[in-house]
mmCIF file of C-alpha atoms in Angstrom:
data_model
loop_
_atom_site.group_PDB
_atom_site.id
_atom_site.type_symbol
_atom_site.label_atom_id
_atom_site.label_comp_id
_atom_site.label_asym_id
_atom_site.label_seq_id
_atom_site.Cartn_x
_atom_site.Cartn_y
_atom_site.Cartn_z
ATOM 1 C CA MET A 1 0.000 0.000 0.000
ATOM 2 C CA ASP A 2 1.390 3.416 -0.913
ATOM 3 C CA THR A 3 2.140 5.723 1.952
ATOM 4 C CA LEU A 4 2.155 9.502 1.816
ATOM 5 C CA THR A 5 2.908 11.287 5.034
ATOM 6 C CA ALA A 6 0.497 14.207 5.140
ATOM 7 C CA VAL A 7 1.928 17.678 5.350
ATOM 8 C CA PRO A 8 -0.504 20.448 6.404
ATOM 9 C CA SER A 9 -1.275 23.064 3.764
ATOM 10 C CA TYR A 10 -1.047 26.721 4.545
ATOM 11 C CA ALA A 11 -2.420 29.639 2.552
ATOM 12 C CA GLN A 12 -0.479 32.831 2.436
ATOM 13 C CA THR A 13 -1.618 36.180 1.121
ATOM 14 C CA LEU A 14 1.211 38.265 -0.264
ATOM 15 C CA PRO A 15 1.042 42.049 0.261
ATOM 16 C CA SER A 16 0.591 44.218 -2.803
ATOM 17 C CA PHE A 17 2.120 47.626 -3.229
ATOM 18 C CA GLY A 18 0.874 50.512 -5.355
ATOM 19 C CA ARG A 19 2.860 51.540 -8.379
ATOM 20 C CA GLY A 20 1.497 55.033 -8.832
ATOM 21 C CA ALA A 21 3.737 56.957 -6.446
ATOM 22 C CA ALA A 22 7.446 56.991 -7.141
ATOM 23 C CA ALA A 23 9.802 56.820 -4.224
ATOM 24 C CA PRO A 24 11.617 60.104 -3.550
ATOM 25 C CA SER A 25 15.247 60.200 -4.606
ATOM 26 C CA PRO A 26 17.724 60.393 -1.708
ATOM 27 C CA HIS A 27 19.781 62.914 -3.730
ATOM 28 C CA HIS A 28 17.053 65.560 -3.395
ATOM 29 C CA GLY A 29 17.319 65.503 0.379
ATOM 30 C CA PHE A 30 21.100 65.472 0.137
ATOM 31 C CA ARG A 31 21.090 68.540 -2.113
ATOM 32 C CA PHE A 32 18.754 70.411 0.238
ATOM 33 C CA GLY A 33 21.132 69.553 3.062
ATOM 34 C CA GLY A 34 23.941 70.991 0.914
ATOM 35 C CA TYR A 35 22.225 74.383 0.835
ATOM 36 C CA VAL A 36 21.838 74.292 4.615
ATOM 37 C CA ILE A 37 25.547 73.548 5.048
ATOM 38 C CA ILE A 38 26.553 76.351 2.647
ATOM 39 C CA LEU A 39 24.421 78.924 4.458
ATOM 40 C CA SER A 40 25.582 77.732 7.881
ATOM 41 C CA VAL A 41 29.277 77.998 6.955
ATOM 42 C CA ALA A 42 28.701 81.441 5.431
ATOM 43 C CA ALA A 43 26.925 82.639 8.584
ATOM 44 C CA VAL A 44 29.754 81.443 10.844
ATOM 45 C CA LEU A 45 32.405 83.074 8.632
ATOM 46 C CA ALA A 46 30.384 86.319 8.499
ATOM 47 C CA LEU A 47 30.197 86.491 12.298
ATOM 48 C CA ALA A 48 33.911 85.696 12.614
ATOM 49 C CA THR A 49 34.784 88.444 10.114
ATOM 50 C CA ALA A 50 32.568 90.961 11.929
ATOM 51 C CA GLU A 51 34.191 90.087 15.247
ATOM 52 C CA GLU A 52 37.642 90.424 13.732
ATOM 53 C CA CYS A 53 36.839 93.829 12.222
ATOM 54 C CA ARG A 54 35.295 95.258 15.382
ATOM 55 C CA SER A 55 32.344 93.407 16.893
ATOM 56 C CA ILE A 56 29.347 91.376 15.828
ATOM 57 C CA LEU A 57 27.251 94.088 17.473
ATOM 58 C CA HIS A 58 28.771 96.757 15.240
ATOM 59 C CA PHE A 59 26.418 97.038 12.262
ATOM 60 C CA PRO A 60 28.966 98.106 9.595
ATOM 61 C CA SER A 61 31.261 95.230 10.595
ATOM 62 C CA LEU A 62 28.372 92.749 10.596
ATOM 63 C CA LEU A 63 27.184 94.041 7.207
ATOM 64 C CA TYR A 64 30.681 93.721 5.772
ATOM 65 C CA GLY A 65 30.949 90.098 6.954
ATOM 66 C CA ALA A 66 27.480 89.289 5.614
ATOM 67 C CA VAL A 67 28.246 90.747 2.174
ATOM 68 C CA LEU A 68 31.706 89.182 2.075
ATOM 69 C CA TRP A 69 30.577 85.635 2.746
ATOM 70 C CA GLY A 70 26.938 85.886 1.647
ATOM 71 C CA TRP A 71 28.202 86.568 -1.848
ATOM 72 C CA TRP A 72 30.203 83.357 -1.926
ATOM 73 C CA ALA A 73 27.335 81.421 -0.334
ATOM 74 C CA MET A 74 25.150 82.595 -3.219
ATOM 75 C CA ILE A 75 27.800 81.631 -5.800
ATOM 76 C CA ALA A 76 28.305 78.210 -4.175
ATOM 77 C CA SER A 77 24.526 77.632 -4.136
ATOM 78 C CA ILE A 78 24.249 78.507 -7.825
ATOM 79 C CA ILE A 79 27.122 76.190 -8.752
ATOM 80 C CA TRP A 80 25.610 73.486 -6.527
ATOM 81 C CA LYS A 81 22.230 73.823 -8.250
ATOM 82 C CA LEU A 82 23.449 74.096 -11.837
ATOM 83 C CA GLY A 83 26.344 71.636 -11.601
ATOM 84 C CA ARG A 84 24.120 68.642 -12.349
ATOM 85 C CA ARG A 85 22.385 70.345 -15.282
ATOM 86 C CA PHE A 86 25.466 71.910 -16.859
ATOM 87 C CA PRO A 87 28.498 69.572 -16.727
ATOM 88 C CA VAL A 88 30.795 72.405 -17.860
ATOM 89 C CA LEU A 89 30.620 73.806 -14.318
ATOM 90 C CA SER A 90 32.435 70.743 -13.002
ATOM 91 C CA SER A 91 34.580 70.121 -16.051
ATOM 92 C CA PHE A 92 38.344 70.741 -16.173
ATOM 93 C CA SER A 93 38.664 70.553 -19.930
ATOM 94 C CA PRO A 94 40.307 73.507 -21.749
ATOM 95 C CA LYS A 95 36.862 74.880 -22.468
ATOM 96 C CA GLY A 96 35.823 74.462 -18.841
ATOM 97 C CA VAL A 97 39.027 76.039 -17.462
ATOM 98 C CA THR A 98 38.645 79.038 -19.761
ATOM 99 C CA PHE A 99 35.033 79.442 -18.686
ATOM 100 C CA HIS A 100 35.977 79.373 -14.984
ATOM 101 C CA ILE A 101 38.867 81.835 -15.396
ATOM 102 C CA LEU A 102 36.597 84.368 -17.084
ATOM 103 C CA THR A 103 33.709 83.746 -14.707
ATOM 104 C CA GLY A 104 35.908 83.853 -11.614
ATOM 105 C CA SER A 105 37.533 87.101 -12.756
ATOM 106 C CA ALA A 106 34.175 88.749 -13.447
ATOM 107 C CA LEU A 107 32.726 87.588 -10.138
ATOM 108 C CA GLY A 108 35.849 88.738 -8.279
ATOM 109 C CA VAL A 109 35.663 92.252 -9.720
ATOM 110 C CA ALA A 110 31.915 92.470 -9.082
ATOM 111 C CA HIS A 111 32.387 91.299 -5.498
ATOM 112 C CA LEU A 112 35.146 93.812 -4.773
ATOM 113 C CA LEU A 113 33.034 96.635 -6.210
ATOM 114 C CA LEU A 114 30.118 95.504 -4.044
ATOM 115 C CA LEU A 115 32.322 95.461 -0.939
ATOM 116 C CA GLY A 116 33.720 98.868 -1.878
ATOM 117 C CA SER A 117 30.213 100.319 -2.117
ATOM 118 C CA LEU A 118 29.761 99.588 1.595
ATOM 119 C CA GLY A 119 31.975 102.615 2.207
ATOM 120 C CA PHE A 120 29.041 104.807 1.238
ATOM 121 C CA ILE A 121 27.047 103.802 4.343
ATOM 122 C CA THR A 122 29.211 106.085 6.508
ATOM 123 C CA PRO A 123 28.487 109.810 6.106
ATOM 124 C CA GLU A 124 32.176 110.683 6.564
ATOM 125 C CA TRP A 125 33.244 109.234 3.222
ATOM 126 C CA ARG A 126 32.849 112.566 1.389
ATOM 127 C CA GLY A 127 35.514 114.163 3.507
ATOM 128 C CA HIS A 128 38.121 111.520 2.760
ATOM 129 C CA ALA A 129 37.832 110.506 -0.882
ATOM 130 C CA SER A 130 35.856 110.731 -4.078
ATOM 131 C CA ALA A 131 32.989 108.376 -4.845
ATOM 132 C CA LEU A 132 35.071 106.551 -7.477
ATOM 133 C CA SER A 133 37.984 105.974 -5.127
ATOM 134 C CA VAL A 134 35.648 104.674 -2.380
ATOM 135 C CA TRP A 135 33.867 102.364 -4.805
ATOM 136 C CA THR A 136 37.104 100.956 -6.294
ATOM 137 C CA GLY A 137 39.128 101.092 -3.106
ATOM 138 C CA LEU A 138 39.371 97.317 -2.812
ATOM 139 C CA LEU A 139 40.330 96.709 -6.435
ATOM 140 C CA ASN A 140 43.964 95.691 -6.071
ATOM 141 C CA ILE A 141 45.966 92.685 -7.130
ATOM 142 C CA ASN A 142 46.103 91.123 -3.674
ATOM 143 C CA ARG A 143 42.359 91.248 -3.028
ATOM 144 C CA PHE A 144 41.643 90.142 -6.596
ATOM 145 C CA GLY A 145 43.968 87.148 -6.122
ATOM 146 C CA ILE A 146 42.138 86.200 -2.927
ATOM 147 C CA GLU A 147 38.816 86.371 -4.799
ATOM 148 C CA ILE A 148 40.129 83.996 -7.461
ATOM 149 C CA LEU A 149 41.408 81.593 -4.786
ATOM 150 C CA ILE A 150 38.060 81.593 -2.986
ATOM 151 C CA TYR A 151 36.236 80.985 -6.267
ATOM 152 C CA GLY A 152 38.556 78.079 -7.029
ATOM 153 C CA PHE A 153 38.051 76.667 -3.538
ATOM 154 C CA VAL A 154 34.251 76.879 -3.821
ATOM 155 C CA LEU A 155 34.354 75.368 -7.295
ATOM 156 C CA GLY A 156 36.643 72.552 -6.170
ATOM 157 C CA ILE A 157 34.554 71.605 -3.130
ATOM 158 C CA THR A 158 31.228 71.641 -4.971
ATOM 159 C CA GLY A 159 32.770 69.828 -7.941
ATOM 160 C CA MET A 160 34.204 67.114 -5.692
ATOM 161 C CA ILE A 161 30.875 66.593 -3.929
ATOM 162 C CA GLU A 162 29.027 66.597 -7.256
ATOM 163 C CA TYR A 163 31.457 63.991 -8.552
ATOM 164 C CA GLN A 164 30.801 61.807 -5.513
ATOM 165 C CA ILE A 165 27.043 62.138 -6.001
ATOM 166 C CA ARG A 166 27.371 61.267 -9.680
ATOM 167 C CA ALA A 167 29.564 58.261 -8.867
ATOM 168 C CA GLN A 168 27.083 57.100 -6.238
ATOM 169 C CA ARG A 169 24.198 57.517 -8.672
ATOM 170 C CA ASP A 170 26.047 55.527 -11.339
ATOM 171 C CA ALA A 171 26.827 52.814 -8.792
ATOM 172 C CA ILE A 172 23.147 52.594 -7.832
ATOM 173 C CA LYS A 173 22.142 52.377 -11.488
ATOM 174 C CA SER A 174 24.746 49.670 -12.036
ATOM 175 C CA LEU A 175 23.433 47.686 -9.057
ATOM 176 C CA GLU A 176 19.854 48.079 -10.274
ATOM 177 C CA LEU A 177 20.854 46.904 -13.747
ATOM 178 C CA GLN A 178 22.737 43.961 -12.291
ATOM 179 C CA LYS A 179 19.707 43.099 -10.167
ATOM 180 C CA GLN A 180 17.420 43.285 -13.196
ATOM 181 C CA LEU A 181 19.749 41.068 -15.225
ATOM 182 C CA SER A 182 19.964 38.595 -12.368
ATOM 183 C CA ALA A 183 16.185 38.538 -12.021
ATOM 184 C CA ALA A 184 15.827 38.040 -15.784
ATOM 185 C CA HIS A 185 18.266 35.127 -15.620
ATOM 186 C CA LEU A 186 16.267 33.642 -12.756
ATOM 187 C CA ARG A 187 13.048 33.978 -14.730
ATOM 188 C CA THR A 188 14.733 32.156 -17.599
ATOM 189 C CA LEU A 189 15.705 29.320 -15.271
ATOM 190 C CA GLN A 190 12.152 29.234 -13.896
ATOM 191 C CA MET A 191 10.695 29.071 -17.397
ATOM 192 C CA GLN A 192 12.942 26.093 -18.184
ATOM 193 C CA LEU A 193 11.401 24.125 -15.313
ATOM 194 C CA GLU A 194 7.685 24.808 -15.353
ATOM 195 C CA PRO A 195 6.925 24.136 -19.078
ATOM 196 C CA HIS A 196 8.968 20.931 -18.848
ATOM 197 C CA PHE A 197 6.891 19.707 -15.917
ATOM 198 C CA LEU A 198 3.660 20.812 -17.607
ATOM 199 C CA PHE A 199 4.505 18.910 -20.799
ATOM 200 C CA ASN A 200 5.202 15.673 -18.907
ATOM 201 C CA THR A 201 1.996 15.948 -16.889
ATOM 202 C CA LEU A 202 -0.211 16.674 -19.901
ATOM 203 C CA ASN A 203 1.408 13.750 -21.709
ATOM 204 C CA ALA A 204 0.549 11.486 -18.754
ATOM 205 C CA ILE A 205 -3.053 12.748 -18.747
ATOM 206 C CA THR A 206 -3.327 12.018 -22.462
ATOM 207 C CA THR A 207 -2.081 8.481 -21.865
ATOM 208 C CA LEU A 208 -4.668 7.899 -19.126
ATOM 209 C CA VAL A 209 -7.463 9.102 -21.388
ATOM 210 C CA GLU A 210 -6.295 6.812 -24.200
ATOM 211 C CA PHE A 211 -6.476 3.839 -21.831
ATOM 212 C CA GLY A 212 -9.969 4.809 -20.699
ATOM 213 C CA ARG A 213 -8.941 5.890 -17.196
ATOM 214 C CA GLN A 214 -10.974 9.111 -17.296
ATOM 215 C CA SER A 215 -11.525 9.338 -13.526
ATOM 216 C CA GLU A 216 -7.799 9.152 -12.864
ATOM 217 C CA ALA A 217 -7.136 11.675 -15.640
ATOM 218 C CA SER A 218 -9.690 14.020 -14.061
ATOM 219 C CA GLU A 219 -8.035 13.634 -10.659
ATOM 220 C CA MET A 220 -4.642 14.351 -12.198
ATOM 221 C CA LEU A 221 -6.039 17.492 -13.856
ATOM 222 C CA GLY A 222 -7.302 18.656 -10.486
ATOM 223 C CA HIS A 223 -3.829 18.390 -8.972
ATOM 224 C CA LEU A 224 -2.295 20.099 -12.021
ATOM 225 C CA ASN A 225 -4.809 22.923 -11.662
ATOM 226 C CA ALA A 226 -3.753 23.415 -8.037
ATOM 227 C CA ILE A 227 -0.087 23.610 -9.046
ATOM 228 C CA LEU A 228 -0.737 26.088 -11.856
ATOM 229 C CA LYS A 229 -2.806 28.338 -9.586
ATOM 230 C CA SER A 230 0.091 28.470 -7.147
ATOM 231 C CA THR A 231 2.813 29.151 -9.710
ATOM 232 C CA LEU A 232 1.119 31.381 -12.261
ATOM 233 C CA LYS A 233 -0.008 33.952 -9.700
ATOM 234 C CA ARG A 234 3.616 34.848 -8.999
ATOM 235 C CA THR A 235 4.679 37.772 -11.174
ATOM 236 C CA THR A 236 8.336 37.684 -10.094
ATOM 237 C CA PRO A 237 10.739 35.027 -8.835
ATOM 238 C CA GLU A 238 10.516 34.956 -5.081
ATOM 239 C CA LYS A 239 10.980 32.961 -1.929
ATOM 240 C CA VAL A 240 8.012 31.256 -0.335
ATOM 241 C CA PRO A 241 7.505 29.431 2.985
ATOM 242 C CA LEU A 242 8.457 25.768 2.872
ATOM 243 C CA SER A 243 4.846 24.892 3.730
ATOM 244 C CA GLN A 244 3.707 26.553 0.484
ATOM 245 C CA GLU A 245 6.450 24.856 -1.528
ATOM 246 C CA LEU A 246 5.375 21.504 -0.080
ATOM 247 C CA GLU A 247 1.833 22.072 -1.365
ATOM 248 C CA ILE A 248 3.243 21.999 -4.898
ATOM 249 C CA VAL A 249 5.257 18.874 -4.112
ATOM 250 C CA GLU A 250 2.180 17.170 -2.609
ATOM 251 C CA ASN A 251 0.096 17.853 -5.710
ATOM 252 C CA TYR A 252 2.912 16.726 -7.980
ATOM 253 C CA LEU A 253 3.422 13.511 -6.010
ATOM 254 C CA ALA A 254 -0.305 12.856 -6.118
ATOM 255 C CA ILE A 255 -0.070 13.082 -9.919
ATOM 256 C CA GLU A 256 2.871 10.673 -10.005
ATOM 257 C CA GLN A 257 1.145 8.193 -7.685
ATOM 258 C CA ILE A 258 -1.720 8.016 -10.154
ATOM 259 C CA ARG A 259 0.784 7.187 -12.883
ATOM 260 C CA PHE A 260 2.928 4.657 -10.986
ATOM 261 C CA ALA A 261 0.311 3.261 -8.577
ATOM 262 C CA ASP A 262 1.880 0.551 -6.381
ATOM 263 C CA ARG A 263 5.326 1.029 -7.915
ATOM 264 C CA LEU A 264 5.814 4.313 -6.006
ATOM 265 C CA ARG A 265 6.002 4.816 -2.273
ATOM 266 C CA ILE A 266 6.492 8.284 -0.860
ATOM 267 C CA GLU A 267 7.811 9.299 2.535
ATOM 268 C CA ILE A 268 7.881 12.930 3.633
ATOM 269 C CA ARG A 269 9.242 13.913 7.022
ATOM 270 C CA VAL A 270 9.266 17.584 7.921
ATOM 271 C CA ASP A 271 10.364 19.243 11.125
ATOM 272 C CA PRO A 272 7.451 21.528 12.181
ATOM 273 C CA GLY A 273 9.953 24.285 12.897
ATOM 274 C CA ALA A 274 11.080 24.208 9.258
ATOM 275 C CA LEU A 275 7.654 24.897 7.739
ATOM 276 C CA ASP A 276 8.015 28.659 8.198
ATOM 277 C CA GLY A 277 11.450 28.781 6.551
ATOM 278 C CA LEU A 278 11.679 30.562 3.203
ATOM 279 C CA VAL A 279 12.902 28.683 0.119
ATOM 280 C CA PRO A 280 13.094 29.670 -3.560
ATOM 281 C CA CYS A 281 9.773 28.929 -5.212
ATOM 282 C CA PHE A 282 9.605 25.727 -7.261
ATOM 283 C CA LEU A 283 12.796 24.450 -5.645
ATOM 284 C CA LEU A 284 11.823 20.930 -4.565
ATOM 285 C CA GLN A 285 9.487 19.854 -7.379
ATOM 286 C CA PRO A 286 12.207 19.526 -10.079
ATOM 287 C CA ILE A 287 14.375 17.510 -7.658
ATOM 288 C CA VAL A 288 11.483 15.190 -6.794
ATOM 289 C CA GLU A 289 10.628 14.912 -10.497
ATOM 290 C CA ASN A 290 14.211 13.859 -11.271
ATOM 291 C CA ALA A 291 14.082 11.268 -8.496
ATOM 292 C CA ILE A 292 10.971 9.733 -10.053
ATOM 293 C CA ARG A 293 11.851 10.035 -13.747
ATOM 294 C CA HIS A 294 15.480 8.923 -13.475
ATOM 295 C CA GLY A 295 15.191 6.735 -10.400
ATOM 296 C CA ILE A 296 11.825 5.129 -9.721
ATOM 297 C CA ALA A 297 10.870 4.907 -13.394
ATOM 298 C CA HIS A 298 13.829 2.538 -13.946
ATOM 299 C CA CYS A 299 13.010 0.276 -11.010
ATOM 300 C CA GLU A 300 11.428 -3.098 -11.771
ATOM 301 C CA ALA A 301 10.037 -3.360 -8.243
ATOM 302 C CA ALA A 302 8.461 -0.694 -6.051
ATOM 303 C CA GLY A 303 10.619 2.342 -5.366
ATOM 304 C CA VAL A 304 10.741 4.896 -2.599
ATOM 305 C CA VAL A 305 11.120 8.650 -2.776
ATOM 306 C CA GLU A 306 12.046 10.126 0.584
ATOM 307 C CA ALA A 307 11.972 13.880 1.268
ATOM 308 C CA THR A 308 13.031 15.430 4.559
ATOM 309 C CA ALA A 309 13.327 18.959 5.896
ATOM 310 C CA ARG A 310 14.686 20.068 9.230
ATOM 311 C CA CYS A 311 15.819 23.271 10.860
ATOM 312 C CA ASP A 312 19.154 23.328 12.663
ATOM 313 C CA GLY A 313 19.734 26.699 14.279
ATOM 314 C CA HIS A 314 20.204 29.212 11.468
ATOM 315 C CA ARG A 315 20.351 26.602 8.708
ATOM 316 C CA LEU A 316 17.593 24.806 6.820
ATOM 317 C CA HIS A 317 18.430 21.297 5.598
ATOM 318 C CA LEU A 318 16.510 19.756 2.685
ATOM 319 C CA ARG A 319 17.061 16.282 1.273
ATOM 320 C CA VAL A 320 15.466 14.198 -1.487
ATOM 321 C CA ARG A 321 16.507 10.566 -1.849
ATOM 322 C CA ASP A 322 15.307 7.777 -4.142
ATOM 323 C CA THR A 323 15.979 4.052 -4.417
ATOM 324 C CA GLY A 324 16.556 4.034 -8.174
ATOM 325 C CA PRO A 325 19.670 2.795 -10.035
ATOM 326 C CA GLY A 326 21.711 5.758 -8.806
ATOM 327 C CA VAL A 327 25.030 5.353 -10.644
ATOM 328 C CA SER A 328 23.900 6.191 -14.171
ATOM 329 C CA THR A 329 21.292 8.713 -13.106
ATOM 330 C CA PRO A 330 23.332 11.922 -13.204
ATOM 331 C CA GLN A 331 24.478 11.249 -16.744
ATOM 332 C CA GLN A 332 20.983 11.120 -18.214
ATOM 333 C CA ASN A 333 19.587 14.091 -20.093
ATOM 334 C CA GLY A 334 17.315 16.211 -17.939
ATOM 335 C CA HIS A 335 18.718 15.090 -14.608
ATOM 336 C CA GLY A 336 21.969 17.017 -14.966
ATOM 337 C CA ILE A 337 20.190 20.015 -16.481
ATOM 338 C CA GLY A 338 17.712 20.085 -13.609
ATOM 339 C CA LEU A 339 20.432 19.969 -10.970
ATOM 340 C CA LYS A 340 22.472 22.617 -12.760
ATOM 341 C CA ASN A 341 19.375 24.796 -12.945
ATOM 342 C CA THR A 342 18.706 24.319 -9.243
ATOM 343 C CA ARG A 343 22.280 25.175 -8.324
ATOM 344 C CA GLU A 344 22.185 28.379 -10.393
ATOM 345 C CA ARG A 345 18.931 29.454 -8.742
ATOM 346 C CA LEU A 346 20.414 28.835 -5.300
ATOM 347 C CA MET A 347 23.456 30.862 -6.320
ATOM 348 C CA HIS A 348 21.160 33.729 -7.286
ATOM 349 C CA PHE A 349 19.437 33.791 -3.910
ATOM 350 C CA TYR A 350 22.279 32.855 -1.546
ATOM 351 C CA GLN A 351 25.587 33.466 -3.382
ATOM 352 C CA ASP A 352 28.128 31.396 -1.403
ATOM 353 C CA GLU A 353 25.919 30.784 1.637
ATOM 354 C CA PHE A 354 24.443 27.474 0.497
ATOM 355 C CA VAL A 355 25.628 23.895 0.148
ATOM 356 C CA MET A 356 24.283 21.442 -2.424
ATOM 357 C CA HIS A 357 25.364 17.826 -2.839
ATOM 358 C CA ALA A 358 24.039 15.514 -5.560
ATOM 359 C CA ARG A 359 25.495 12.015 -5.430
ATOM 360 C CA PRO A 360 24.677 8.334 -5.923
ATOM 361 C CA LEU A 361 24.370 6.275 -2.760
ATOM 362 C CA ASP A 362 26.431 3.184 -1.997
ATOM 363 C CA ALA A 363 23.287 1.201 -1.199
ATOM 364 C CA GLY A 364 21.684 2.275 -4.479
ATOM 365 C CA GLY A 365 19.664 5.280 -5.403
ATOM 366 C CA PHE A 366 20.479 8.956 -5.610
ATOM 367 C CA GLU A 367 20.433 11.795 -3.101
ATOM 368 C CA VAL A 368 20.230 15.571 -3.391
ATOM 369 C CA ALA A 369 20.974 17.457 -0.170
ATOM 370 C CA ILE A 370 20.633 21.233 0.147
ATOM 371 C CA THR A 371 21.531 23.470 3.084
ATOM 372 C CA ILE A 372 20.495 27.132 2.999
ATOM 373 C CA PRO A 373 20.246 29.936 5.568
ATOM 374 C CA TYR A 374 17.053 29.802 7.593
ATOM 375 C CA GLU A 375 14.821 32.809 6.948
ATOM 376 C CA HIS A 376 11.568 33.016 8.853
ATOM 377 C CA GLY A 377 8.672 33.694 6.509
ATOM 378 C CA GLY A 378 5.636 33.192 8.751
ATOM 379 C CA ARG A 379 2.503 31.273 7.961
#
């Protein structure tokens, strides 16, 4: 008599997320923080300049410090804002260097004239010099050189930060592209498995109908329908609780028991603590299918497919074993492809944090053992 150890079925509803609202870019907040830093530094330097001149409570000194450093805060903010839109602002090509020399010179002269005009706020200026000499009093080579140095410093700092932001953005895009390519590869692997299984099952149903076993064919279609409902509703490759993965295996084994009848005996032993562990979807079914197609199908007497799952601390151990011929099994077409496919999917999800062994047993048969990190998925 065939034995199938019952495994409880669990339904899980996956959360859905809206697609209408786009997530805000972290660079927007970073750029706003950049303006805050620029203004804060300018304010501190303005107060320090006012204190050095006379006192922060002395209005002319405070105004001088505010104009001196407020000007450069404005220039830094403009460069910070336009640097992303106009790459020439952060370029050091001959064209970019020429642009900055001319711009820095013009800004330096304009700034010195603006600072010179502060001399008009004191009523005593008429008794000391002419309006032109007051206005151009700061236009000398030393002050002009300092203006150019400050412009270069502001340009260098903002350019360096802009370069870091651009490099970070490119790195994020590269990671997203790599993730998309990896997901596409995983979908390709998934598509290799499911149509293959579907073809074999439909072929078996056709055979049953040809032999007049309509009731068994109808039962097999019911199990196939349950499997397709579970797999087709997934829009992306994902991990699912082991309990949900076992539902697919149960329905598949029920299909195979109809085909093999008394020639197939199934034993499933699952640690209750392992049922909540996450596994890649459609992980066990191809392994069980290989055990039946390349193991039990070649047995003259009844064969056994044994599947176990247990949780050991932070590791989840899965094993599928059959009592088929064993030695020649891995060389047959389909068996090696299925195992290679499984290994690549595990590599996608776990990189180097998994162990997979596929080997013939000394006593006969074949075993596939998989160890992956335990991730609690809930029921």
